[in-house]
Coordinates of C-alpha atoms and ligand atoms in Angstrom, one line a residue:
X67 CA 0.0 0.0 0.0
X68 CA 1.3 3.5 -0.7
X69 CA 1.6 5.2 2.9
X70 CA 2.6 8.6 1.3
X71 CA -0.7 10.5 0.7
X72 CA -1.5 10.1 4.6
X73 CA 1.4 11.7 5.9
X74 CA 2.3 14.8 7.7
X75 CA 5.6 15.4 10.2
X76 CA 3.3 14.4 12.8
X77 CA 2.2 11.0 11.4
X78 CA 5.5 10.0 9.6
X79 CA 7.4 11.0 12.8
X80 CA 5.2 9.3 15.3
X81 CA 5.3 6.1 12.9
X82 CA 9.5 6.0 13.2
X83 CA 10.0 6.8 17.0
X84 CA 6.7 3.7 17.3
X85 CA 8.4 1.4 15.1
X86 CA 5.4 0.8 13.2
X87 CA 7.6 1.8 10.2
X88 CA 11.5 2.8 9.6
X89 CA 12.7 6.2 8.2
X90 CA 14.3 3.8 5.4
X91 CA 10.8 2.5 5.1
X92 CA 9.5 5.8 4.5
X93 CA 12.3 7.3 2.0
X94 CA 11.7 4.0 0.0
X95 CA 8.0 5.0 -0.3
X96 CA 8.8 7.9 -0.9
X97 CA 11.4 6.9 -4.3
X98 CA 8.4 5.2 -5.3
X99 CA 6.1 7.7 -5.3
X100 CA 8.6 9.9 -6.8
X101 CA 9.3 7.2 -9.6
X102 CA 5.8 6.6 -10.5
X103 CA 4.6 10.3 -10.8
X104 CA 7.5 12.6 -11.6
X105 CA 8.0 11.6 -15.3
X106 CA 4.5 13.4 -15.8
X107 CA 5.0 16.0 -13.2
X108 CA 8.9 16.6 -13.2
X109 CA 9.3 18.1 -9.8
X110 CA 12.4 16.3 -9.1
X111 CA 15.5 17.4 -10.9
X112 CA 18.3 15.4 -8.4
X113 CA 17.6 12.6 -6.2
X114 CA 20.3 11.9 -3.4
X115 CA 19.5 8.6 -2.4
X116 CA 22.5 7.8 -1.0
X117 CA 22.4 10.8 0.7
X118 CA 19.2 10.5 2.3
X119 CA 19.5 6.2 3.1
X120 CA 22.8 7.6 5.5
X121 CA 20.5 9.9 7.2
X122 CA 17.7 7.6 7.5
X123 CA 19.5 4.6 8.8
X124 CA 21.5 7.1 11.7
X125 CA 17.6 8.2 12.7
X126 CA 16.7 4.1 12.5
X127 CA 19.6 3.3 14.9
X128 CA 18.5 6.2 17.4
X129 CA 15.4 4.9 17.4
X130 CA 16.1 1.2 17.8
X131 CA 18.0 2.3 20.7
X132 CA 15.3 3.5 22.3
X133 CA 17.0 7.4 22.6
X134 CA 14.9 10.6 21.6
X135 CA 14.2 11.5 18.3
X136 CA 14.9 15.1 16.9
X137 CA 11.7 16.8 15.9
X138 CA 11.3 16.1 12.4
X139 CA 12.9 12.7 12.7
X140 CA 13.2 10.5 9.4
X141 CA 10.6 13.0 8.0
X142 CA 11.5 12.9 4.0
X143 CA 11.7 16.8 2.5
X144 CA 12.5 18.1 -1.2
X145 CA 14.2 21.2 -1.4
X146 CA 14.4 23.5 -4.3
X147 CA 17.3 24.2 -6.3
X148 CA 17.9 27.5 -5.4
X149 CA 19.5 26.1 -2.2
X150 CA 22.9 25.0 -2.1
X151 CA 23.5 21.2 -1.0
X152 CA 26.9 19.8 0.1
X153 CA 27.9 17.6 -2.9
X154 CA 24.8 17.3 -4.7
X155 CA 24.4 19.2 -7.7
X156 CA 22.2 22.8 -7.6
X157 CA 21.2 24.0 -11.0
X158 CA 19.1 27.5 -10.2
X159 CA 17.2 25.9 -12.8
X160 CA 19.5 27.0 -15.3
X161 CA 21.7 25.7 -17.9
X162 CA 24.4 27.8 -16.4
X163 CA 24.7 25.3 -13.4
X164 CA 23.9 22.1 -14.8
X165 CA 26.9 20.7 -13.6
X166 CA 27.3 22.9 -10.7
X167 CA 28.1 20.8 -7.1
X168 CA 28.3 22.4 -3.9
X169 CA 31.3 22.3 -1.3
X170 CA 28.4 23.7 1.5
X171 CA 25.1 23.3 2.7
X172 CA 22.7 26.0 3.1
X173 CA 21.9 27.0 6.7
X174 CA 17.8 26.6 6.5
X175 CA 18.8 22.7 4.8
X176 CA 21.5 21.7 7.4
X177 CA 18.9 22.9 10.4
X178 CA 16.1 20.9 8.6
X179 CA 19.0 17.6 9.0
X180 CA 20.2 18.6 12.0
X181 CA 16.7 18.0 13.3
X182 CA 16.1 14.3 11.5
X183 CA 14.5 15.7 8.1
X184 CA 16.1 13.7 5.0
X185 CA 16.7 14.9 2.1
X186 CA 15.4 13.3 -1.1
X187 CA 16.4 15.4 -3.5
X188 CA 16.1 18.7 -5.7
X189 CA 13.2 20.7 -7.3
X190 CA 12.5 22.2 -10.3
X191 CA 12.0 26.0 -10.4
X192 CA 11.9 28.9 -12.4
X193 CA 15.4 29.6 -13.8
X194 CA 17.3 31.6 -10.6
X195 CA 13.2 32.0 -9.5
X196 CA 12.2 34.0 -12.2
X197 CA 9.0 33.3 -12.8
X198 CA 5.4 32.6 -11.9
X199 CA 4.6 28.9 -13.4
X200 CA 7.9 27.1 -13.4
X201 CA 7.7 27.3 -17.5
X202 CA 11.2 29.4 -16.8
X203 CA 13.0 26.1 -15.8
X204 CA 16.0 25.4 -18.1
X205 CA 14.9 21.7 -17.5
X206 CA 11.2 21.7 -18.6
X207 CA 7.9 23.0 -17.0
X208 CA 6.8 21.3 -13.8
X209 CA 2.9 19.9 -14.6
X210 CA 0.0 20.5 -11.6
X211 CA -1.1 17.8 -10.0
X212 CA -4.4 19.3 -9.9
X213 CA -4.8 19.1 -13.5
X214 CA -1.7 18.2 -15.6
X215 CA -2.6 20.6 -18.3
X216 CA -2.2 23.5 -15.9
X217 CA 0.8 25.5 -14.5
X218 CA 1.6 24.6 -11.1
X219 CA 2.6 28.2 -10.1
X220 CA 6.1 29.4 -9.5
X221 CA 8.8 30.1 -9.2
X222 CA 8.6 27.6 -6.4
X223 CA 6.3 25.0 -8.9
X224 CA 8.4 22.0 -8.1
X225 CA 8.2 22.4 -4.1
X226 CA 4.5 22.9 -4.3
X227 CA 3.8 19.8 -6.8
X228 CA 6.2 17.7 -5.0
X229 CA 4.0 18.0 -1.7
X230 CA 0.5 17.9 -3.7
X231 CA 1.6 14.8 -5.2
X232 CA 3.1 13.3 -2.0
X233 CA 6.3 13.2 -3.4
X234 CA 7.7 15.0 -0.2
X235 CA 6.0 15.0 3.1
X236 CA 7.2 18.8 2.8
X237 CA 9.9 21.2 1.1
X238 CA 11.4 24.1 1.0
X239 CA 11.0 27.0 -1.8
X240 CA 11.9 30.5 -1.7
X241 CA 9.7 34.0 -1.9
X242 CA 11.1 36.7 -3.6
X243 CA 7.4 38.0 -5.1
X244 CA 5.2 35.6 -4.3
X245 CA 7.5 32.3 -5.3
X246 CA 6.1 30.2 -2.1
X247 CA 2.2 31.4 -1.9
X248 CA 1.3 32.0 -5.4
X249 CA 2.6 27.9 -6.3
X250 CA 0.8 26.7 -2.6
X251 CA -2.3 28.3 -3.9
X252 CA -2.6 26.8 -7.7
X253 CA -1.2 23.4 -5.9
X254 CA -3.6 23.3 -2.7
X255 CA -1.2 23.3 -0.3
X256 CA -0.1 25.6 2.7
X257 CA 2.7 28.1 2.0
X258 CA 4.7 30.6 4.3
X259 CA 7.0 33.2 3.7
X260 CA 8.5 34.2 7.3
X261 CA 9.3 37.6 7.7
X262 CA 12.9 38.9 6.4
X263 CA 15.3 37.9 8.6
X264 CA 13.7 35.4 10.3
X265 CA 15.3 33.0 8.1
X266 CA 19.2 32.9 7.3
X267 CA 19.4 33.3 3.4
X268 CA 23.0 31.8 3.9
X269 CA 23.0 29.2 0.7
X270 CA 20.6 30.4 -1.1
X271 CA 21.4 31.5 -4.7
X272 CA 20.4 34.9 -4.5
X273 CA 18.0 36.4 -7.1
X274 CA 17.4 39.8 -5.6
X275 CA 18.6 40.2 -1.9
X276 CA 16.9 42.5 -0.3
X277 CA 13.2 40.3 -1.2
X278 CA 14.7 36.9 -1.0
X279 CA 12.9 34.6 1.4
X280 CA 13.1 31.2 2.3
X281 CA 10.1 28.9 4.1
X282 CA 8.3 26.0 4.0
X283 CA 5.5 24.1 1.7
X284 CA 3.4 21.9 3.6
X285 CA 0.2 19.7 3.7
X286 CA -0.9 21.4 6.9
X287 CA -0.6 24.8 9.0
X288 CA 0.9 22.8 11.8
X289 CA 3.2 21.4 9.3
X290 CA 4.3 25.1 8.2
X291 CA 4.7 25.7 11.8
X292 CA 6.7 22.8 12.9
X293 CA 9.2 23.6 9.9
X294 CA 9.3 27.5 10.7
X295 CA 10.4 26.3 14.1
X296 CA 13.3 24.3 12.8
X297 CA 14.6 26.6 10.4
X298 CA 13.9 30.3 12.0
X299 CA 16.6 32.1 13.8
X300 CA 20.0 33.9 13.6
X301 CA 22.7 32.4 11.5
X302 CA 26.3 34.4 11.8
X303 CA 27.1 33.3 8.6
X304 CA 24.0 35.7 7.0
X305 CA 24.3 39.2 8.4
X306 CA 20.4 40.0 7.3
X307 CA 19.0 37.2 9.4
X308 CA 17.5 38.9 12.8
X309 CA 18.4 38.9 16.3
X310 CA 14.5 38.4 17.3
X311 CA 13.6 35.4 19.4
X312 CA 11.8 32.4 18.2
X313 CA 8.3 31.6 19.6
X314 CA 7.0 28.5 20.0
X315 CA 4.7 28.6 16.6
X316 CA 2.9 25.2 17.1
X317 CA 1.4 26.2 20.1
X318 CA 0.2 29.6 18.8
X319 CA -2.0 27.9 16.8
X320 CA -4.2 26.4 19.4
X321 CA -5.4 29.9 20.4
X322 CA -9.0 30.8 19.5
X323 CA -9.2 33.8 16.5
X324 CA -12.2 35.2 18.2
X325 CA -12.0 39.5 18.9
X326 CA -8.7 39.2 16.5
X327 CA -9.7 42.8 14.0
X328 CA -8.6 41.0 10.6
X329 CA -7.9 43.8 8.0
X330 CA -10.0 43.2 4.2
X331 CA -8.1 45.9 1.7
X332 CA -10.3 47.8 -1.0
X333 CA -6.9 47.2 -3.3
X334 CA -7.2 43.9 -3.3
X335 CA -10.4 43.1 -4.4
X336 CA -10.5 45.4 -7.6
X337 CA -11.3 44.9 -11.2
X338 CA -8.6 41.8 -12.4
X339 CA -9.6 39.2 -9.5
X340 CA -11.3 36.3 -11.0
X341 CA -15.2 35.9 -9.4
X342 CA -14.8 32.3 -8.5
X343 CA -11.7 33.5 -6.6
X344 CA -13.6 36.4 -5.4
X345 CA -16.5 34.3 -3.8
X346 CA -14.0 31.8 -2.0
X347 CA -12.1 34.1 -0.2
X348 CA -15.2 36.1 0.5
X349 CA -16.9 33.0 1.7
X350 CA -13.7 32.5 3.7
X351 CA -13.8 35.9 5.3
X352 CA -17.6 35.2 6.4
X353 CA -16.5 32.2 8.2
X354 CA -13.6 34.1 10.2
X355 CA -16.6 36.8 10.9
X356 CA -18.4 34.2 12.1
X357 CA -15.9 32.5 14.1
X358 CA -15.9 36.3 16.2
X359 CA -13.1 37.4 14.0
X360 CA -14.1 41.6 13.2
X361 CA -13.8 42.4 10.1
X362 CA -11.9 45.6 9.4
X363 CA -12.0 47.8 6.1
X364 CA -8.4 49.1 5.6
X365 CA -6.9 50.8 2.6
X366 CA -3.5 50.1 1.2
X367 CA -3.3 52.9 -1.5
X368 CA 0.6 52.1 -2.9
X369 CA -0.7 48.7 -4.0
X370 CA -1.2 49.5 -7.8
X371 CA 2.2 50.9 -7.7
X372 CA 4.0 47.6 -6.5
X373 CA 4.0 45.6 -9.8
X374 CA 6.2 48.3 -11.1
X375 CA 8.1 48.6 -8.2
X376 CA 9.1 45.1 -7.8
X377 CA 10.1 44.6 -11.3
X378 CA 12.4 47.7 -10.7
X379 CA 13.8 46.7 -7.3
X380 CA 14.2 42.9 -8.2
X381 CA 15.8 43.6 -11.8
X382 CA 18.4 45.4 -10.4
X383 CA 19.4 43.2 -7.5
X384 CA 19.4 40.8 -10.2
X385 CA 21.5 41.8 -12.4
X386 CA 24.4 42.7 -9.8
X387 CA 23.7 39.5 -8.2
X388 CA 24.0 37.2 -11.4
X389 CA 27.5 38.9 -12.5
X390 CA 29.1 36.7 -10.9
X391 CA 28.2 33.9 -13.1
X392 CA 30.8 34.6 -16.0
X393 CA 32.5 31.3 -17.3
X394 CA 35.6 31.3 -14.7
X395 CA 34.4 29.6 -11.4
X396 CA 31.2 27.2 -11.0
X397 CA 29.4 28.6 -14.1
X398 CA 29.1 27.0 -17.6
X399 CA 32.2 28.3 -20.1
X400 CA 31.7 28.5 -23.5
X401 CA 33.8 26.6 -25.9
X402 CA 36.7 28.0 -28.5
X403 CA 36.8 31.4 -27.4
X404 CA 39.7 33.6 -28.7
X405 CA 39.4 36.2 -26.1
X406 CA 38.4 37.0 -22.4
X407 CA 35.5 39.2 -22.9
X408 CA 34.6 36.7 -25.7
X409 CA 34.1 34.2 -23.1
X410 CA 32.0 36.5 -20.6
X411 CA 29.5 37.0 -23.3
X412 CA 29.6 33.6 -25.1
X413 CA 28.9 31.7 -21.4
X414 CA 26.6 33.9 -20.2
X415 CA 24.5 33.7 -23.9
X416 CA 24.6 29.9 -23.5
X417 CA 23.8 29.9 -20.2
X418 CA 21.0 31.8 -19.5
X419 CA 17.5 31.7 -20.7
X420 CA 15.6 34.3 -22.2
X421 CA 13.7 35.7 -19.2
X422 CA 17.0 35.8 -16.9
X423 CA 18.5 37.7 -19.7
X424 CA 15.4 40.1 -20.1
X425 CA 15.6 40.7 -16.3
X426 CA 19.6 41.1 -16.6
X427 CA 18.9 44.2 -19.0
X428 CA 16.1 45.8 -17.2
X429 CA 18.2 45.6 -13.8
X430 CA 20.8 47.1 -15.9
X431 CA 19.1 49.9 -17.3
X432 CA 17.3 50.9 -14.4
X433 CA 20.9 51.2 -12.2
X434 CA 22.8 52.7 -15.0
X435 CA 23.9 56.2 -14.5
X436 CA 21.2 59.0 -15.6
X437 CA 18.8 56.3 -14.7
X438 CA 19.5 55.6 -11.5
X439 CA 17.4 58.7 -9.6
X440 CA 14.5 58.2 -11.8
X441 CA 13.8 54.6 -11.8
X442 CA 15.9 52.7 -8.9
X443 CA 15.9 55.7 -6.3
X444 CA 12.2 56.0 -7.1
X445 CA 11.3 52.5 -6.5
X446 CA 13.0 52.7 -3.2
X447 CA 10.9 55.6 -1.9
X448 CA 7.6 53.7 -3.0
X449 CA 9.1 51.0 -1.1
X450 CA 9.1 53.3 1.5
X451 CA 5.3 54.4 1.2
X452 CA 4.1 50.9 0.8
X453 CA 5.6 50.5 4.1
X454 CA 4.1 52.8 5.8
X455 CA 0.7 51.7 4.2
X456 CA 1.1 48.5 5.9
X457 CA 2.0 50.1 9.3
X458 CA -1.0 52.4 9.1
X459 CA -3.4 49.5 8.6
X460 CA -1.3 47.8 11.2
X461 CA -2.3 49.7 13.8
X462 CA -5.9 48.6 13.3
X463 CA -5.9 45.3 12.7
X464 CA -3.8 42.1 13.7
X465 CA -4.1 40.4 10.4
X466 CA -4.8 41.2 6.6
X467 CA -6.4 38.6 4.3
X468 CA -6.1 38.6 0.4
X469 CA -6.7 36.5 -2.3
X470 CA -3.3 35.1 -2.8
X471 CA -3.8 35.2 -6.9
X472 CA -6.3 36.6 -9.0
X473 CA -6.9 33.3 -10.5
X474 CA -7.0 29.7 -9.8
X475 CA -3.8 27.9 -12.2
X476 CA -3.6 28.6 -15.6
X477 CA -2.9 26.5 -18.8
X478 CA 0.7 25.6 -19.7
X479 CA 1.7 28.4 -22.5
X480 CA -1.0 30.4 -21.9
X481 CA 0.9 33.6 -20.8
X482 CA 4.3 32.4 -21.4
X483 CA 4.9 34.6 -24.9
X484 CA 3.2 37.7 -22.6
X485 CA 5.6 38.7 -19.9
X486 CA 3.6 41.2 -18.8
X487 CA 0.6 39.8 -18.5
X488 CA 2.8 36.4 -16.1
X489 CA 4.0 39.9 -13.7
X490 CA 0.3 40.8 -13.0
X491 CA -0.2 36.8 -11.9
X492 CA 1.9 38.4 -8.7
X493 CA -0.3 41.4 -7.8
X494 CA -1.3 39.9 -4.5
X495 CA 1.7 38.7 -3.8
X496 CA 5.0 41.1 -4.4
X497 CA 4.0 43.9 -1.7
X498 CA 4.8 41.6 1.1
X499 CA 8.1 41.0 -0.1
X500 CA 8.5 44.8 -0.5
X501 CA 7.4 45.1 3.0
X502 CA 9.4 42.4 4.5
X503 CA 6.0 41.4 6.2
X504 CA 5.0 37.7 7.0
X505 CA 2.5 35.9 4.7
X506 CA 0.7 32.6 4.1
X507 CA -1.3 30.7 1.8
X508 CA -3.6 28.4 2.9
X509 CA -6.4 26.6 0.9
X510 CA -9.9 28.1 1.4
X511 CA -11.7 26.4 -1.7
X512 CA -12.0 25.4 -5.0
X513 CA -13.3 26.6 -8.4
X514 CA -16.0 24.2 -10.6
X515 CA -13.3 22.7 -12.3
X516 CA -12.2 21.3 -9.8
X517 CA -8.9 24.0 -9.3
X518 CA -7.3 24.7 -5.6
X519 CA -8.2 28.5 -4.5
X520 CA -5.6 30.1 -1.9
X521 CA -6.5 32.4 1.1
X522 CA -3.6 34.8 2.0
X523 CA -3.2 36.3 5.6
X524 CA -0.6 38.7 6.1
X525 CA 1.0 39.7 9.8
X526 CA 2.9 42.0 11.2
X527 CA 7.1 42.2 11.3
X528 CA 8.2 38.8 13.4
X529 CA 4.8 37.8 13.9
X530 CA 4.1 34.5 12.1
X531 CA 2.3 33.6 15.2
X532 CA -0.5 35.4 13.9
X533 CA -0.9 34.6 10.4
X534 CA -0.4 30.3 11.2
X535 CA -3.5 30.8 14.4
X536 CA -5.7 32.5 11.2
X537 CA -4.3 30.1 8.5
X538 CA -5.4 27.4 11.0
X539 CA -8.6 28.5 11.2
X540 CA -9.3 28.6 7.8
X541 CA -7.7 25.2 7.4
X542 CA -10.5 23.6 10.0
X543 CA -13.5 25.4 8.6
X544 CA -12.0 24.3 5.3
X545 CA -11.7 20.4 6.2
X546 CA -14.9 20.8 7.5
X547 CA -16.8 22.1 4.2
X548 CA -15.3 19.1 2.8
X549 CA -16.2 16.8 4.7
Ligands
LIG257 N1 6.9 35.7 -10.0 C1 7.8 36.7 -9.5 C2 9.0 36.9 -10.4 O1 9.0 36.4 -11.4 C3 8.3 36.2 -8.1 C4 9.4 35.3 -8.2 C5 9.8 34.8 -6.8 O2 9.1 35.1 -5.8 N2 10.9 34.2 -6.8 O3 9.9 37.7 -10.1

């Protein structure tokens, strides 16, 4: 019998310290799963099996031996390729590091196996997580498991397909504009992006630094809790990642949402938002209401400037961040070349994809000099107002919830020659980032055919607590709908 589908930390951790199964057991189930679905779905770009039997047999001999278990002990975990594993290869999702290998584990990764997770393996993404439905990848689009003719979201598609397919009991992806919630909700599972800081960035292959965030992709709030816990906290070796203590997340969650004030924003309900989207998370909010939650009207007015202001901000971290990929260290070099620049420009052509390099150029334009004041100093100070909008509505309410996209998942190639048209799939999305603010996805319906529909709830700086006690919630009035 498959035991995948039926598993959360919980379950799967309970089942190793009982001995009803063996953390072996369970990363063998979990190869077959993995085998059976991921030639359709392609989440998987690396397996490390050898990797991940060492891990499991040292959480089988703590177990037989009848000592403690760490807290996610012999639970099996994907992580995307955007984070750097010691000695298994990390692509970015780009040609440029096919054949690129690690000396050094990320910090969120070795705290995940430092506390009994294994590691199965690597997922696709959106090339350096460009992107909004994994079509980016240099290594093929990831397929929904929803509904294999749609997207599954992105850039984090492969985490969020890996866990809707049971491939992974969870994984980790990474949220730069949306990258973690925007996949969780086309996928139906739960996605969080912790605030910035709250997780060391040490490892991950930056994209644009000042927005990149990593967290977790889960079956279950308490699951996104339990990872937080693991992977949350300050990391010398990233000088961004916060000096705030760590709460004890799962146990937030057990307190009631009744007399929270939940923030519902004008901007986020405006022309653009799909009406089957529309009625689920309105349906959603009614339930909160009546669950004692009150129900606050609060006005972000930036918002319709964030698109813009993302693409600005993100381009031009990206493009100093991916300089460094030039032909001479762990990047792809071209062949034949006669002269040095030659070989800058030939490995970089050959190695990037088209939407990398589109992004390379914008970045580039927008920090060049004569431009810099009126594009990149510009998006910076709208940074700065879309901050204070969220600390204005912050001092009314303890919580904001948004649809997390306009739309339920869309077809393969159905926006992928319209760039534009793939940034506005991020509207709900990109201002947290901006902000620096906490946010989660969590599933609050579906449409009539059939597609998962995402909730978002946004906190304040630091306080995940919050958004995972509403995401919870949502997740038992959700369970119950279905029955
Ligand atoms: N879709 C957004 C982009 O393409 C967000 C990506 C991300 O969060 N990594 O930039």
């Amino acid at each position: 019998m498959d035991l995948t589908p039926s598993l959360t930390i919980d379950t799967a951790r309970s089942a190793v310290e009982q001995r009803t199964t063996t953390a072996a057991a369970l990363v063998e189930a979990h190869y077959a799963r993995i085998q059976k679905e991921n030639g359709q779905i392609n989440a998987f770009l690396t397996l490390c099996k050898e990797r991940a039997m060492e891990e499991a047999d040292r959480i089988d001999r703590t177990a037989a031996e009848g000592k403690p278990l760490p807290p996610l002990a012999g639970v099996p975990v994907g992580i995307k390729d955007v984070m750097s594993t010691r000695g298994v290869r990390t692509t970015a999702g780009s040609k440029i590091l096919e054949k690129y290998i690690p000396p050094f584990d990320c910090t969120a990764v070795a705290r995940l196996e430092a506390a009994g997770a294994v590691v199965l393996g690597k997922l696709n993404c959106d090339e350096f997580a460009m992107g909004s439905s994994n079509e980016n990848s240099a290594y093929g689009p990831v397929r929904n498991p929803r509904d294999l003719t749609r997207v599954p979201g992105g850039s984090s598609g492969g985490s969020a397909a890996a866990v809707a397919a049971d491939m992974a009991v969870f994984t980790l992806g990474s949220d730069t504009g949306g990258s973690i919630r925007q996949p969780a909700s086309f996928c139906g599972v739960v996605g969080l992006m912790p605030t910035y800081g709250r997780v060391s960035r040490y490892g991950l292959i930056a994209f644009a630094s000042s927005l990149d965030h990593i967290g977790p992709l889960t079956k279950t709030v308490k699951d996104a809790a339990a990872v937080l816990q693991i992977i949350a906290g300050r990391d010398p070796m990233d000088s961004t990642s916060a000096e705030v203590p760590v709460p004890d997340f799962v146990s937030e969650l057990g307190k009631p949402v009744r007399g929270l004030k939940l923030g519902v924003a004008r901007e986020y309900f405006a022309d653009g938002l799909d009406e089957e989207v529309r009625q689920a998370v309105e349906v959603a909010i009614d339930k909160l209401k009546a669950l004692g939650c009150e129900i606050v009207q609060v006005s972000l007015p930036h918002t319709p400037f964030a698109i813009p202001t993302y693409y600005l901000i993100a381009t031009a971290e990206a493009s100093s961040n991916l300089a460094r990929y030039d032909g001479v260290r762990y990047s792809h070099r071209a062949r034949g070349v006669k002269t040095l620049s030659e070989m800058y420009r030939r490995s970089r052509d050959e190695g990037f994809g088209a939407e990398v390099k589109r992004r390379i150029m914008l970045g580039t334009y927008a920090l060049s000099t004569g431009y810099y004041d009126a594009y990149y100093l510009k998006a910076q100070k709208v940074r700065t107002l879309l901050t204070s909008d969220f600390e204005k509505a912050f001092s009314k309410v303890d919580a904001i919830v948004t649809p997390t996209s306009p739309t339920a998942a869309f077809r393969l190639g159905e926006k992928s020659n319209d760039p534009l048209s793939m940034y506005l799939a991020d509207i709900y999305t990109v201002t947290a980032d901006l902000v620096g603010v906490p946010g989660i996805s969590v599933p609050c319906g579906v449409s009539r055919s059939g597609l998962p529909i995402g909730l978002q709830i946004l906190g304040r700086h630091f306080d995940e607590g919050m958004v995972l006690r509403v995401a919870q919630a949502v997740e038992n009035f959700t369970a119950d709908s279905r029955g």
